[in-house]
Amino acid sequence: MHLPPLASALPVVLLSHRGPVTFTRDDDGDRTAGRGAGGLVTALTGLAGHLDHAVWVCVGASGEDAAVAREAAGSLVHLALDPEPRVLAHGDVPEGRTLLLRLVEVPPEVHDPFYGVISNPLLWFVQHRLHDLARTPSLGREDHRAFEQGYVVANQLAADAVVEQVEKAGGRAVVLLHDYHFYLVADLVRQRCPDALISHFVHIPWPGPDAWHVLPPDLRQRLLTGLLGADVVAFHTRADARAFVLCAQELLGLPVDLASMTVQTAGRRVRVRAYPISIDVPALEAVAHSDASDEHLVDLDHQVGEGSLVLRVDRTDPSKNIVRGFQAFDLMLSEHPELHGRVVFLALLQPSRQDVPEYASYLTEIGASATAVNAHHGTGAWQPVDLRFAHDMGLATAAYRRCDVLVVNAVADGMNLVAKEAVVLSERDMVLALSEATGAHDELGRFAVTLHPFDVAQQADALYEALTMPAQLRRDRREHAAWVVHRNDARRWLSAQLEDLAELAVTGDEASDAGHGE
Ligand code: F6P
């Protein structure tokens, strides 16, 4: 793989909440390693092993991950990534990619409020605009405590680990911070490592200033100030980047320039940029060409026969809008009885964040709404909704290959990599039915049937349009969409960031602002 110059010029320190590997004990009590979950981790794992001198800092919060973090006690764990992740013993010389991992031990009394009170229910809900503002949020003493004793402390622990790695590298390193868990880290690292080049990538939507009024002024100001410790604050879309600049202006009163997408703060100029994340196409194709995927494909063919397959693949997150998706399917079946017995909606859902009450009740609603569709329309021979709780890439890739329509109707989504995976693997020129509120819609919307996430009637019409689209149009659109994904793959996403940081390293604050604001 061709590496961008910076990757070999400066050491790279990555930080994300989840890491490339997660540890468990098997039935014999032996420690085993498996791949970490989530789109961000998948994209980064594919690339990080190709970076020279990369150290990936992540949290070892519970179970075996915490045990490994404790045993490592701050030293690095050497991982082989291929074909599956495993810890290398001293002297092991692996084939394939390797990575150095730094696990940060975050004790449960810190991690629970950090992750289960602030990061997921509060920040995730603010940024995806999921609150029901007449009722939620209702911030009490416990929430304020959770911020101070959970979020702030976890950010300090993560920053300590990052700083240690940067110092070991001589103080000059590229620091790539990720996501909403760590908005305070950039500023903490800058204070102690002034020569580091810091980028913070926000992977979830960034709403405009009004949405942030849900948070107390002190809290939102600290989050924004923390992020502005970075040299570059990055998002998946230009709209999110622009909203961030407006927040800096309106919520912090800082001078900003929307033409160059910069914020002036503490004598520095912070660049705000958009780099749309993508998928690792060869890695995905390798899974899709596996025996497991082929076997699932045979089963799906048998199940659907000559009929059509509508598919969704999601975590059971309220932002994914799964219940309205089933309601739209229900409506479409009511209005088009000619489709009865000829279409199946397969929902492959991964239960997520079940310790957060809103997520637990949403899972119940999902089950009830799928049952309702089957009760309205199902027969002994045909169940219109096939709801499966699973996280199985063999099955997911088979379903991508076989489906006729992929539904992504998210209320809000930073990018949505499922849409990109499906257009690349489709073997039947599937139609993408894609929410206008996803980052992916910027790139793929013109090849998709657009969904309006709150309009169930529109979604029903759009599903029908997708299912009845003429073959040639399906082919043209699917091929164009796949071409866009192949061209702007995960490697290009990371290279563009590293190239911009390399330019910044050379030119400093005087850098031309003509760069990658697009
Ligand atoms: O960027 C959002 C993200 O971090 C994705 O990587 C992933 O889809 C999801 O959130 C993971 O959430 P969690 O780590 O809470 O399961």
Short mmCIF file of C-alpha atoms and ligand atoms in Angstrom, two decimals:
data_model
loop_
_atom_site.label_atom_id
_atom_site.label_comp_id
_atom_site.label_asym_id
_atom_site.label_seq_id
_atom_site.Cartn_x
_atom_site.Cartn_y
_atom_site.Cartn_z
CA MET A 1 0.00 0.00 0.00
CA HIS A 2 1.26 3.48 -0.87
CA LEU A 3 1.63 5.50 2.33
CA PRO A 4 1.15 9.25 2.47
CA PRO A 5 4.44 10.95 3.44
CA LEU A 6 3.31 12.00 6.89
CA ALA A 7 2.55 8.46 7.92
CA SER A 8 6.19 7.61 7.79
CA ALA A 9 7.49 11.06 8.69
CA LEU A 10 5.88 11.39 12.11
CA PRO A 11 4.64 8.81 14.60
CA VAL A 12 0.86 8.56 14.85
CA VAL A 13 -1.13 8.25 18.08
CA LEU A 14 -4.82 7.34 17.66
CA LEU A 15 -7.48 7.57 20.33
CA SER A 16 -10.98 6.08 20.23
CA HIS A 17 -13.27 4.64 22.86
CA ARG A 18 -13.46 1.21 21.30
CA GLY A 19 -10.32 -0.39 19.98
CA PRO A 20 -9.40 -2.78 17.18
CA VAL A 21 -9.66 -5.77 19.48
CA THR A 22 -11.81 -6.94 22.33
CA PHE A 23 -10.86 -9.74 24.74
CA THR A 24 -12.99 -12.53 26.23
CA ARG A 25 -12.45 -15.92 27.93
CA ASP A 26 -13.50 -19.06 26.07
CA ASP A 27 -15.16 -22.12 27.64
CA ASP A 28 -11.74 -23.46 28.68
CA GLY A 29 -10.97 -20.20 30.44
CA ASP A 30 -8.38 -19.17 27.85
CA ARG A 31 -8.15 -15.54 26.80
CA THR A 32 -9.25 -14.91 23.20
CA ALA A 33 -9.18 -11.79 21.06
CA GLY A 34 -11.85 -10.73 18.58
CA ARG A 35 -12.40 -7.75 16.31
CA GLY A 36 -13.75 -4.57 17.91
CA ALA A 37 -17.27 -3.50 16.91
CA GLY A 38 -18.51 -0.42 15.06
CA GLY A 39 -17.97 1.34 11.76
CA LEU A 40 -15.24 3.66 13.00
CA VAL A 41 -13.18 0.81 14.42
CA THR A 42 -13.61 -1.25 11.25
CA ALA A 43 -12.46 1.61 9.04
CA LEU A 44 -9.51 2.51 11.25
CA THR A 45 -8.37 -1.07 11.78
CA GLY A 46 -8.10 -1.56 8.04
CA LEU A 47 -5.74 1.40 7.86
CA ALA A 48 -3.90 1.67 11.13
CA GLY A 49 -1.88 -1.47 10.51
CA HIS A 50 -0.41 0.23 7.46
CA LEU A 51 0.77 3.30 9.33
CA ASP A 52 4.36 3.37 10.45
CA HIS A 53 4.85 3.70 14.21
CA ALA A 54 1.14 3.89 15.04
CA VAL A 55 -0.03 3.47 18.63
CA TRP A 56 -3.78 3.07 19.14
CA VAL A 57 -5.01 4.20 22.54
CA CYS A 58 -8.44 2.88 23.57
CA VAL A 59 -10.43 2.13 26.70
CA GLY A 60 -10.39 -1.20 28.48
CA ALA A 61 -13.59 -0.73 30.42
CA SER A 62 -15.00 -4.02 31.53
CA GLY A 63 -14.49 -7.77 31.70
CA GLU A 64 -11.44 -9.14 29.98
CA ASP A 65 -10.54 -5.82 28.30
CA ALA A 66 -10.13 -4.29 31.76
CA ALA A 67 -8.05 -7.28 32.88
CA VAL A 68 -5.69 -6.87 29.90
CA ALA A 69 -5.44 -3.12 30.59
CA ARG A 70 -4.61 -3.81 34.24
CA GLU A 71 -1.95 -6.41 33.41
CA ALA A 72 -0.35 -4.20 30.74
CA ALA A 73 -0.15 -1.38 33.32
CA GLY A 74 0.57 1.27 30.73
CA SER A 75 2.89 -0.74 28.52
CA LEU A 76 2.01 -1.44 24.89
CA VAL A 77 0.33 -4.62 23.68
CA HIS A 78 1.69 -5.81 20.33
CA LEU A 79 -1.09 -7.08 18.05
CA ALA A 80 -1.09 -9.02 14.80
CA LEU A 81 -4.20 -8.07 12.79
CA ASP A 82 -4.30 -10.82 10.15
CA PRO A 83 -6.20 -12.99 9.60
CA GLU A 84 -7.83 -12.31 12.99
CA PRO A 85 -6.42 -10.12 15.77
CA ARG A 86 -4.15 -11.78 18.32
CA VAL A 87 -1.64 -10.67 20.90
CA LEU A 88 1.96 -11.30 19.91
CA ALA A 89 4.26 -12.85 22.43
CA HIS A 90 7.81 -11.52 22.76
CA GLY A 91 9.84 -12.72 19.76
CA ASP A 92 6.82 -13.63 17.57
CA VAL A 93 7.38 -12.49 14.00
CA PRO A 94 3.94 -12.32 12.38
CA GLU A 95 3.01 -12.12 8.72
CA GLY A 96 0.74 -9.24 7.77
CA ARG A 97 -0.14 -6.06 9.55
CA THR A 98 0.65 -5.31 13.18
CA LEU A 99 -0.32 -2.60 15.59
CA LEU A 100 0.64 -1.32 19.01
CA LEU A 101 -2.23 -1.00 21.43
CA ARG A 102 -2.36 1.07 24.60
CA LEU A 103 -5.35 0.11 26.75
CA VAL A 104 -6.46 2.72 29.24
CA GLU A 105 -8.01 1.30 32.35
CA VAL A 106 -11.10 3.33 33.24
CA PRO A 107 -12.65 2.05 36.50
CA PRO A 108 -16.39 1.25 36.45
CA GLU A 109 -17.28 4.12 38.82
CA VAL A 110 -15.82 6.46 36.17
CA HIS A 111 -16.79 4.56 33.03
CA ASP A 112 -20.46 4.09 33.93
CA PRO A 113 -21.26 7.81 34.21
CA PHE A 114 -18.85 8.69 31.36
CA TYR A 115 -20.40 6.26 28.89
CA GLY A 116 -23.85 5.45 30.27
CA VAL A 117 -24.92 8.93 31.46
CA ILE A 118 -23.01 11.55 29.47
CA SER A 119 -21.62 10.14 26.19
CA ASN A 120 -24.55 8.05 25.05
CA PRO A 121 -27.77 9.33 26.52
CA LEU A 122 -26.77 12.99 26.65
CA LEU A 123 -24.26 13.90 23.92
CA TRP A 124 -25.51 11.28 21.44
CA PHE A 125 -29.09 12.42 22.01
CA VAL A 126 -28.24 16.13 21.67
CA GLN A 127 -26.27 15.56 18.48
CA HIS A 128 -28.86 13.27 16.87
CA ARG A 129 -31.65 15.51 18.21
CA LEU A 130 -33.41 12.59 19.86
CA HIS A 131 -34.70 14.35 22.96
CA ASP A 132 -38.39 14.90 23.50
CA LEU A 133 -37.80 18.46 24.68
CA ALA A 134 -41.03 18.86 26.64
CA ARG A 135 -39.78 16.06 28.88
CA THR A 136 -36.13 15.23 28.31
CA PRO A 137 -33.40 15.81 29.20
CA SER A 138 -33.97 16.80 32.79
CA LEU A 139 -30.51 17.35 34.19
CA GLY A 140 -30.20 16.84 37.91
CA ARG A 141 -27.35 16.74 40.39
CA GLU A 142 -26.51 13.21 39.32
CA ASP A 143 -25.98 14.29 35.71
CA HIS A 144 -23.72 17.15 36.75
CA ARG A 145 -21.78 14.72 38.92
CA ALA A 146 -21.60 12.27 36.03
CA PHE A 147 -20.01 14.95 33.90
CA GLU A 148 -17.41 15.96 36.50
CA GLN A 149 -16.63 12.53 37.93
CA GLY A 150 -17.22 10.49 34.79
CA TYR A 151 -16.73 12.35 31.51
CA VAL A 152 -14.03 14.73 32.73
CA VAL A 153 -12.06 12.01 34.54
CA ALA A 154 -12.26 9.54 31.63
CA ASN A 155 -11.03 12.30 29.30
CA GLN A 156 -8.14 13.04 31.66
CA LEU A 157 -7.17 9.37 31.81
CA ALA A 158 -7.26 9.11 28.02
CA ALA A 159 -5.31 12.35 27.65
CA ASP A 160 -2.64 11.08 30.09
CA ALA A 161 -2.13 7.97 27.96
CA VAL A 162 -1.97 9.98 24.72
CA VAL A 163 0.48 12.46 26.24
CA GLU A 164 2.71 9.63 27.42
CA GLN A 165 2.86 8.19 23.90
CA VAL A 166 3.54 11.60 22.35
CA GLU A 167 6.33 12.26 24.85
CA LYS A 168 7.86 8.86 24.14
CA ALA A 169 7.91 9.91 20.50
CA GLY A 170 9.87 13.03 21.41
CA GLY A 171 6.90 15.39 21.71
CA ARG A 172 6.27 15.67 17.98
CA ALA A 173 3.58 13.31 16.75
CA VAL A 174 0.34 13.31 14.84
CA VAL A 175 -2.52 12.80 17.28
CA LEU A 176 -5.79 11.57 15.77
CA LEU A 177 -8.60 11.81 18.34
CA HIS A 178 -12.00 10.32 17.60
CA ASP A 179 -15.60 10.89 18.51
CA TYR A 180 -17.93 12.31 21.11
CA HIS A 181 -16.45 10.42 24.03
CA PHE A 182 -13.35 12.62 24.12
CA TYR A 183 -14.25 16.25 23.43
CA LEU A 184 -11.95 17.48 26.23
CA VAL A 185 -8.81 15.62 25.19
CA ALA A 186 -7.39 17.87 22.44
CA ASP A 187 -7.02 20.84 24.78
CA LEU A 188 -5.50 18.68 27.53
CA VAL A 189 -2.94 17.24 25.09
CA ARG A 190 -2.09 20.65 23.62
CA GLN A 191 -1.30 22.08 27.05
CA ARG A 192 1.31 19.38 27.66
CA CYS A 193 2.49 18.65 24.10
CA PRO A 194 2.56 22.01 22.29
CA ASP A 195 4.45 20.52 19.32
CA ALA A 196 1.94 17.77 18.60
CA LEU A 197 -0.26 18.07 15.52
CA ILE A 198 -3.74 17.34 16.77
CA SER A 199 -6.87 16.44 14.84
CA HIS A 200 -10.23 15.59 16.40
CA PHE A 201 -12.68 13.72 14.17
CA VAL A 202 -16.36 13.89 15.16
CA HIS A 203 -18.16 10.91 13.63
CA ILE A 204 -21.72 11.83 14.58
CA PRO A 205 -23.84 14.75 13.37
CA TRP A 206 -22.98 18.21 14.65
CA PRO A 207 -26.15 20.29 15.04
CA GLY A 208 -26.28 24.09 14.96
CA PRO A 209 -26.05 26.38 18.02
CA ASP A 210 -29.74 26.10 19.01
CA ALA A 211 -29.52 22.36 19.64
CA TRP A 212 -26.65 22.90 22.09
CA HIS A 213 -28.80 25.14 24.30
CA VAL A 214 -30.09 21.88 25.77
CA LEU A 215 -26.80 21.71 27.66
CA PRO A 216 -25.92 24.16 30.46
CA PRO A 217 -23.69 27.02 29.20
CA ASP A 218 -20.69 25.99 31.26
CA LEU A 219 -20.84 22.43 29.98
CA ARG A 220 -21.26 23.25 26.29
CA GLN A 221 -18.50 25.86 26.48
CA ARG A 222 -16.10 23.37 28.02
CA LEU A 223 -16.85 20.82 25.30
CA LEU A 224 -16.30 23.34 22.52
CA THR A 225 -13.15 24.75 24.10
CA GLY A 226 -11.82 21.23 24.52
CA LEU A 227 -12.32 20.50 20.84
CA LEU A 228 -10.72 23.77 19.81
CA GLY A 229 -7.50 22.53 21.38
CA ALA A 230 -7.07 20.63 18.10
CA ASP A 231 -5.37 22.03 15.00
CA VAL A 232 -8.09 20.51 12.86
CA VAL A 233 -11.65 19.63 13.89
CA ALA A 234 -13.08 17.26 11.30
CA PHE A 235 -16.53 15.97 10.32
CA HIS A 236 -18.05 13.81 7.60
CA THR A 237 -20.00 16.60 5.90
CA ARG A 238 -19.61 20.26 5.09
CA ALA A 239 -22.93 20.98 6.81
CA ASP A 240 -21.63 19.56 10.09
CA ALA A 241 -18.35 21.46 9.73
CA ARG A 242 -20.23 24.69 9.10
CA ALA A 243 -22.51 24.10 12.10
CA PHE A 244 -19.43 23.69 14.29
CA VAL A 245 -17.97 27.01 13.10
CA LEU A 246 -21.30 28.71 13.86
CA CYS A 247 -21.28 27.17 17.35
CA ALA A 248 -17.80 28.57 18.00
CA GLN A 249 -19.06 31.98 16.93
CA GLU A 250 -22.39 32.00 18.75
CA LEU A 251 -21.73 29.92 21.84
CA LEU A 252 -18.14 31.02 22.54
CA GLY A 253 -18.19 34.44 20.86
CA LEU A 254 -15.02 33.63 18.89
CA PRO A 255 -14.06 35.26 15.58
CA VAL A 256 -14.64 32.82 12.72
CA ASP A 257 -14.24 32.86 8.96
CA LEU A 258 -16.82 30.81 7.07
CA ALA A 259 -14.97 31.22 3.77
CA SER A 260 -11.79 29.57 5.02
CA MET A 261 -13.68 27.51 7.64
CA THR A 262 -11.43 28.62 10.51
CA VAL A 263 -11.94 29.64 14.12
CA GLN A 264 -9.59 32.07 15.86
CA THR A 265 -8.88 31.08 19.45
CA ALA A 266 -6.11 31.80 21.95
CA GLY A 267 -3.81 33.19 19.24
CA ARG A 268 -4.29 30.14 17.03
CA ARG A 269 -6.36 29.43 13.96
CA VAL A 270 -8.25 26.13 14.10
CA ARG A 271 -9.23 24.59 10.79
CA VAL A 272 -12.64 22.95 10.47
CA ARG A 273 -12.80 20.39 7.70
CA ALA A 274 -14.98 17.71 6.13
CA TYR A 275 -13.65 14.29 5.11
CA PRO A 276 -16.35 11.71 4.34
CA ILE A 277 -15.40 8.37 5.87
CA SER A 278 -15.75 5.25 3.78
CA ILE A 279 -15.23 1.51 3.81
CA ASP A 280 -12.28 -0.78 3.21
CA VAL A 281 -13.55 -2.33 -0.04
CA PRO A 282 -11.06 -5.22 -0.38
CA ALA A 283 -11.58 -6.27 3.26
CA LEU A 284 -15.36 -6.24 2.79
CA GLU A 285 -15.13 -8.19 -0.46
CA ALA A 286 -13.00 -10.80 1.27
CA VAL A 287 -15.82 -11.42 3.78
CA ALA A 288 -18.40 -11.48 0.99
CA HIS A 289 -16.39 -14.12 -0.88
CA SER A 290 -16.25 -16.43 2.13
CA ASP A 291 -18.00 -19.80 2.44
CA ALA A 292 -20.08 -18.40 5.29
CA SER A 293 -21.47 -15.65 3.07
CA ASP A 294 -22.17 -18.12 0.24
CA GLU A 295 -24.05 -20.47 2.58
CA HIS A 296 -26.24 -17.63 3.88
CA LEU A 297 -26.92 -16.56 0.30
CA VAL A 298 -28.27 -20.01 -0.57
CA ASP A 299 -30.59 -19.83 2.45
CA LEU A 300 -31.81 -16.34 1.53
CA ASP A 301 -32.45 -17.37 -2.08
CA HIS A 302 -34.47 -20.27 -0.78
CA GLN A 303 -36.43 -18.02 1.59
CA VAL A 304 -37.24 -15.23 -0.89
CA GLY A 305 -37.46 -17.28 -4.09
CA GLU A 306 -38.65 -15.12 -6.98
CA GLY A 307 -39.78 -12.40 -4.59
CA SER A 308 -38.07 -9.19 -3.53
CA LEU A 309 -35.91 -8.65 -0.48
CA VAL A 310 -35.96 -5.37 1.41
CA LEU A 311 -33.08 -5.16 3.87
CA ARG A 312 -31.87 -3.07 6.76
CA VAL A 313 -28.72 -3.65 8.85
CA ASP A 314 -28.44 -1.53 11.98
CA ARG A 315 -27.68 -1.28 15.63
CA THR A 316 -30.91 -1.00 17.65
CA ASP A 317 -30.37 2.72 18.14
CA PRO A 318 -33.30 5.16 18.27
CA SER A 319 -31.43 7.34 15.76
CA LYS A 320 -31.79 4.56 13.17
CA ASN A 321 -35.59 5.07 13.02
CA ILE A 322 -36.37 1.36 12.80
CA VAL A 323 -39.97 1.59 14.07
CA ARG A 324 -41.02 4.19 11.47
CA GLY A 325 -39.38 1.99 8.84
CA PHE A 326 -41.68 -0.92 9.78
CA GLN A 327 -44.67 1.43 9.85
CA ALA A 328 -43.86 2.58 6.32
CA PHE A 329 -43.56 -1.01 5.14
CA ASP A 330 -46.91 -1.78 6.79
CA LEU A 331 -48.54 1.15 5.00
CA MET A 332 -47.05 0.15 1.66
CA LEU A 333 -48.43 -3.38 2.03
CA SER A 334 -51.87 -1.98 2.90
CA GLU A 335 -51.87 0.21 -0.19
CA HIS A 336 -50.37 -2.41 -2.52
CA PRO A 337 -51.98 -5.78 -1.86
CA GLU A 338 -50.47 -7.00 -5.14
CA LEU A 339 -47.14 -7.20 -3.24
CA HIS A 340 -48.49 -9.60 -0.64
CA GLY A 341 -46.50 -12.80 -0.57
CA ARG A 342 -43.92 -11.28 -2.93
CA VAL A 343 -41.71 -9.22 -0.63
CA VAL A 344 -39.83 -9.86 2.62
CA PHE A 345 -38.33 -7.15 4.84
CA LEU A 346 -35.24 -8.66 6.51
CA ALA A 347 -34.03 -6.58 9.47
CA LEU A 348 -30.60 -7.62 10.77
CA LEU A 349 -30.29 -5.75 14.02
CA GLN A 350 -27.53 -5.68 16.57
CA PRO A 351 -28.75 -4.93 20.11
CA SER A 352 -26.86 -1.90 21.35
CA ARG A 353 -26.29 0.00 24.64
CA GLN A 354 -28.88 -2.00 26.53
CA ASP A 355 -27.74 -0.52 29.84
CA VAL A 356 -29.25 2.80 28.71
CA PRO A 357 -33.02 2.77 29.45
CA GLU A 358 -33.98 4.57 26.20
CA TYR A 359 -32.21 1.88 24.19
CA ALA A 360 -33.77 -0.99 26.16
CA SER A 361 -37.30 0.37 25.62
CA TYR A 362 -36.58 1.06 21.93
CA LEU A 363 -35.65 -2.60 21.47
CA THR A 364 -39.06 -3.56 22.88
CA GLU A 365 -40.79 -1.12 20.49
CA ILE A 366 -38.91 -2.60 17.54
CA GLY A 367 -40.14 -6.11 18.40
CA ALA A 368 -43.72 -4.89 18.84
CA SER A 369 -43.78 -2.98 15.54
CA ALA A 370 -42.39 -5.95 13.57
CA THR A 371 -44.97 -8.22 15.17
CA ALA A 372 -47.73 -5.74 14.25
CA VAL A 373 -46.78 -5.83 10.53
CA ASN A 374 -46.81 -9.62 10.52
CA ALA A 375 -50.15 -9.67 12.36
CA HIS A 376 -51.70 -7.24 9.84
CA HIS A 377 -50.52 -8.90 6.66
CA GLY A 378 -48.85 -12.24 7.35
CA THR A 379 -50.27 -15.58 6.33
CA GLY A 380 -49.33 -19.13 7.20
CA ALA A 381 -47.01 -19.19 4.19
CA TRP A 382 -45.64 -15.64 4.31
CA GLN A 383 -44.27 -13.48 7.14
CA PRO A 384 -43.54 -10.03 5.67
CA VAL A 385 -41.00 -9.01 8.35
CA ASP A 386 -38.10 -11.28 9.23
CA LEU A 387 -36.56 -9.70 12.32
CA ARG A 388 -33.23 -11.16 13.41
CA PHE A 389 -31.06 -9.96 16.24
CA ALA A 390 -27.58 -10.80 15.03
CA HIS A 391 -24.17 -9.36 14.35
CA ASP A 392 -22.85 -11.64 11.67
CA MET A 393 -20.89 -10.18 8.76
CA GLY A 394 -21.24 -13.44 6.80
CA LEU A 395 -25.02 -13.08 6.93
CA ALA A 396 -24.94 -9.30 6.40
CA THR A 397 -22.76 -9.59 3.29
CA ALA A 398 -25.03 -12.34 1.87
CA ALA A 399 -28.04 -10.10 2.47
CA TYR A 400 -26.29 -7.16 0.77
CA ARG A 401 -25.60 -9.40 -2.23
CA ARG A 402 -29.21 -10.64 -2.45
CA CYS A 403 -31.30 -7.60 -1.51
CA ASP A 404 -33.41 -5.57 -3.95
CA VAL A 405 -33.79 -2.54 -1.70
CA LEU A 406 -31.64 -1.36 1.20
CA VAL A 407 -33.44 0.87 3.70
CA VAL A 408 -31.55 3.53 5.67
CA ASN A 409 -34.14 5.91 7.14
CA ALA A 410 -32.08 7.31 10.04
CA VAL A 411 -33.32 10.35 11.94
CA ALA A 412 -29.72 11.58 11.78
CA ASP A 413 -26.47 9.77 11.01
CA GLY A 414 -22.93 11.13 10.72
CA MET A 415 -22.23 8.98 7.65
CA ASN A 416 -23.86 5.48 7.54
CA LEU A 417 -21.44 2.92 6.19
CA VAL A 418 -24.13 0.26 5.66
CA ALA A 419 -25.28 2.21 2.59
CA LYS A 420 -21.74 2.12 1.19
CA GLU A 421 -21.26 -1.57 1.93
CA ALA A 422 -24.50 -2.54 0.20
CA VAL A 423 -23.93 -0.66 -3.07
CA VAL A 424 -20.50 -2.26 -3.43
CA LEU A 425 -21.64 -5.85 -2.80
CA SER A 426 -25.05 -5.88 -4.48
CA GLU A 427 -25.44 -8.63 -7.09
CA ARG A 428 -28.97 -7.58 -8.10
CA ASP A 429 -28.62 -3.83 -8.64
CA MET A 430 -30.31 -3.04 -5.38
CA VAL A 431 -31.96 0.32 -4.93
CA LEU A 432 -30.71 2.44 -2.08
CA ALA A 433 -33.56 4.02 -0.09
CA LEU A 434 -31.57 6.58 1.85
CA SER A 435 -32.47 9.14 4.49
CA GLU A 436 -31.71 12.72 3.59
CA ALA A 437 -30.39 13.11 7.16
CA THR A 438 -27.35 10.86 6.67
CA GLY A 439 -23.86 11.99 5.71
CA ALA A 440 -23.93 9.31 3.01
CA HIS A 441 -26.75 11.19 1.29
CA ASP A 442 -24.27 13.93 0.31
CA GLU A 443 -22.33 11.44 -1.80
CA LEU A 444 -24.97 8.87 -2.77
CA GLY A 445 -28.27 10.76 -2.62
CA ARG A 446 -28.39 11.37 -6.37
CA PHE A 447 -28.27 7.60 -6.97
CA ALA A 448 -30.83 6.79 -4.28
CA VAL A 449 -34.52 7.11 -3.56
CA THR A 450 -34.51 9.74 -0.82
CA LEU A 451 -36.36 9.04 2.43
CA HIS A 452 -37.73 11.75 4.73
CA PRO A 453 -37.21 10.23 8.15
CA PHE A 454 -40.30 11.65 9.91
CA ASP A 455 -42.73 11.13 7.02
CA VAL A 456 -43.98 7.55 7.14
CA ALA A 457 -46.31 8.08 4.16
CA GLN A 458 -43.42 9.37 2.02
CA GLN A 459 -41.28 6.41 3.07
CA ALA A 460 -44.07 4.02 2.02
CA ASP A 461 -44.24 5.67 -1.43
CA ALA A 462 -40.46 5.65 -1.73
CA LEU A 463 -40.26 1.95 -0.84
CA TYR A 464 -42.83 1.18 -3.53
CA GLU A 465 -40.91 3.30 -6.04
CA ALA A 466 -37.71 1.43 -5.15
CA LEU A 467 -39.35 -1.99 -5.48
CA THR A 468 -40.82 -1.17 -8.89
CA MET A 469 -37.92 0.80 -10.41
CA PRO A 470 -37.08 -0.21 -14.02
CA ALA A 471 -34.07 -2.52 -14.31
CA GLN A 472 -31.89 -0.19 -16.41
CA LEU A 473 -32.33 2.71 -14.00
CA ARG A 474 -31.50 0.47 -11.05
CA ARG A 475 -28.34 -0.69 -12.80
CA ASP A 476 -27.17 2.81 -13.76
CA ARG A 477 -27.70 4.18 -10.29
CA ARG A 478 -26.14 1.25 -8.47
CA GLU A 479 -23.07 1.25 -10.71
CA HIS A 480 -22.54 4.98 -10.26
CA ALA A 481 -22.95 4.70 -6.49
CA ALA A 482 -20.46 1.82 -6.33
CA TRP A 483 -18.00 3.84 -8.41
CA VAL A 484 -18.22 6.74 -5.94
CA VAL A 485 -17.51 4.40 -3.00
CA HIS A 486 -14.59 2.67 -4.76
CA ARG A 487 -13.08 6.04 -5.61
CA ASN A 488 -13.47 7.60 -2.18
CA ASP A 489 -12.57 4.63 -0.02
CA ALA A 490 -11.37 4.52 3.60
CA ARG A 491 -7.76 4.88 2.59
CA ARG A 492 -8.46 8.11 0.78
CA TRP A 493 -10.36 9.36 3.82
CA LEU A 494 -7.31 8.93 6.07
CA SER A 495 -4.74 10.01 3.46
CA ALA A 496 -6.53 13.33 2.92
CA GLN A 497 -6.40 14.06 6.64
CA LEU A 498 -2.75 13.11 6.96
CA GLU A 499 -1.80 15.16 3.92
CA ASP A 500 -3.54 18.23 5.32
CA LEU A 501 -1.79 17.77 8.67
CA ALA A 502 1.54 17.34 6.88
CA GLU A 503 0.96 20.62 5.08
CA LEU A 504 0.12 22.26 8.37
CA ALA A 505 3.33 20.89 9.88
CA VAL A 506 5.33 22.59 7.15
CA THR A 507 3.48 25.86 6.79
CA GLY A 508 2.13 26.30 10.33
CA ASP A 509 -0.51 28.90 10.98
CA GLU A 510 0.30 30.73 7.77
CA ALA A 511 -1.00 27.77 5.75
CA SER A 512 -3.10 28.49 2.74
CA ASP A 513 -6.76 28.13 3.51
CA ALA A 514 -7.54 26.81 0.06
CA GLY A 515 -7.22 23.24 1.40
CA HIS A 516 -9.77 20.50 1.92
CA GLY A 517 -12.73 22.40 3.24
CA GLU A 518 -14.89 20.54 0.73
O1 F6P B 1 -19.20 7.09 15.47
C1 F6P B 1 -20.22 6.52 16.13
C2 F6P B 1 -19.78 5.21 16.72
O2 F6P B 1 -18.66 5.34 17.53
C3 F6P B 1 -19.56 4.17 15.62
O3 F6P B 1 -18.26 3.79 15.49
C4 F6P B 1 -20.36 3.00 16.03
O4 F6P B 1 -21.30 2.73 15.05
C5 F6P B 1 -21.05 3.38 17.28
O5 F6P B 1 -20.83 4.73 17.53
C6 F6P B 1 -20.58 2.50 18.38
O6 F6P B 1 -21.22 2.76 19.54
P1 F6P B 1 -20.83 1.94 20.83
O7 F6P B 1 -19.35 1.95 20.93
O8 F6P B 1 -21.50 2.67 21.94
O9 F6P B 1 -21.38 0.59 20.60
#
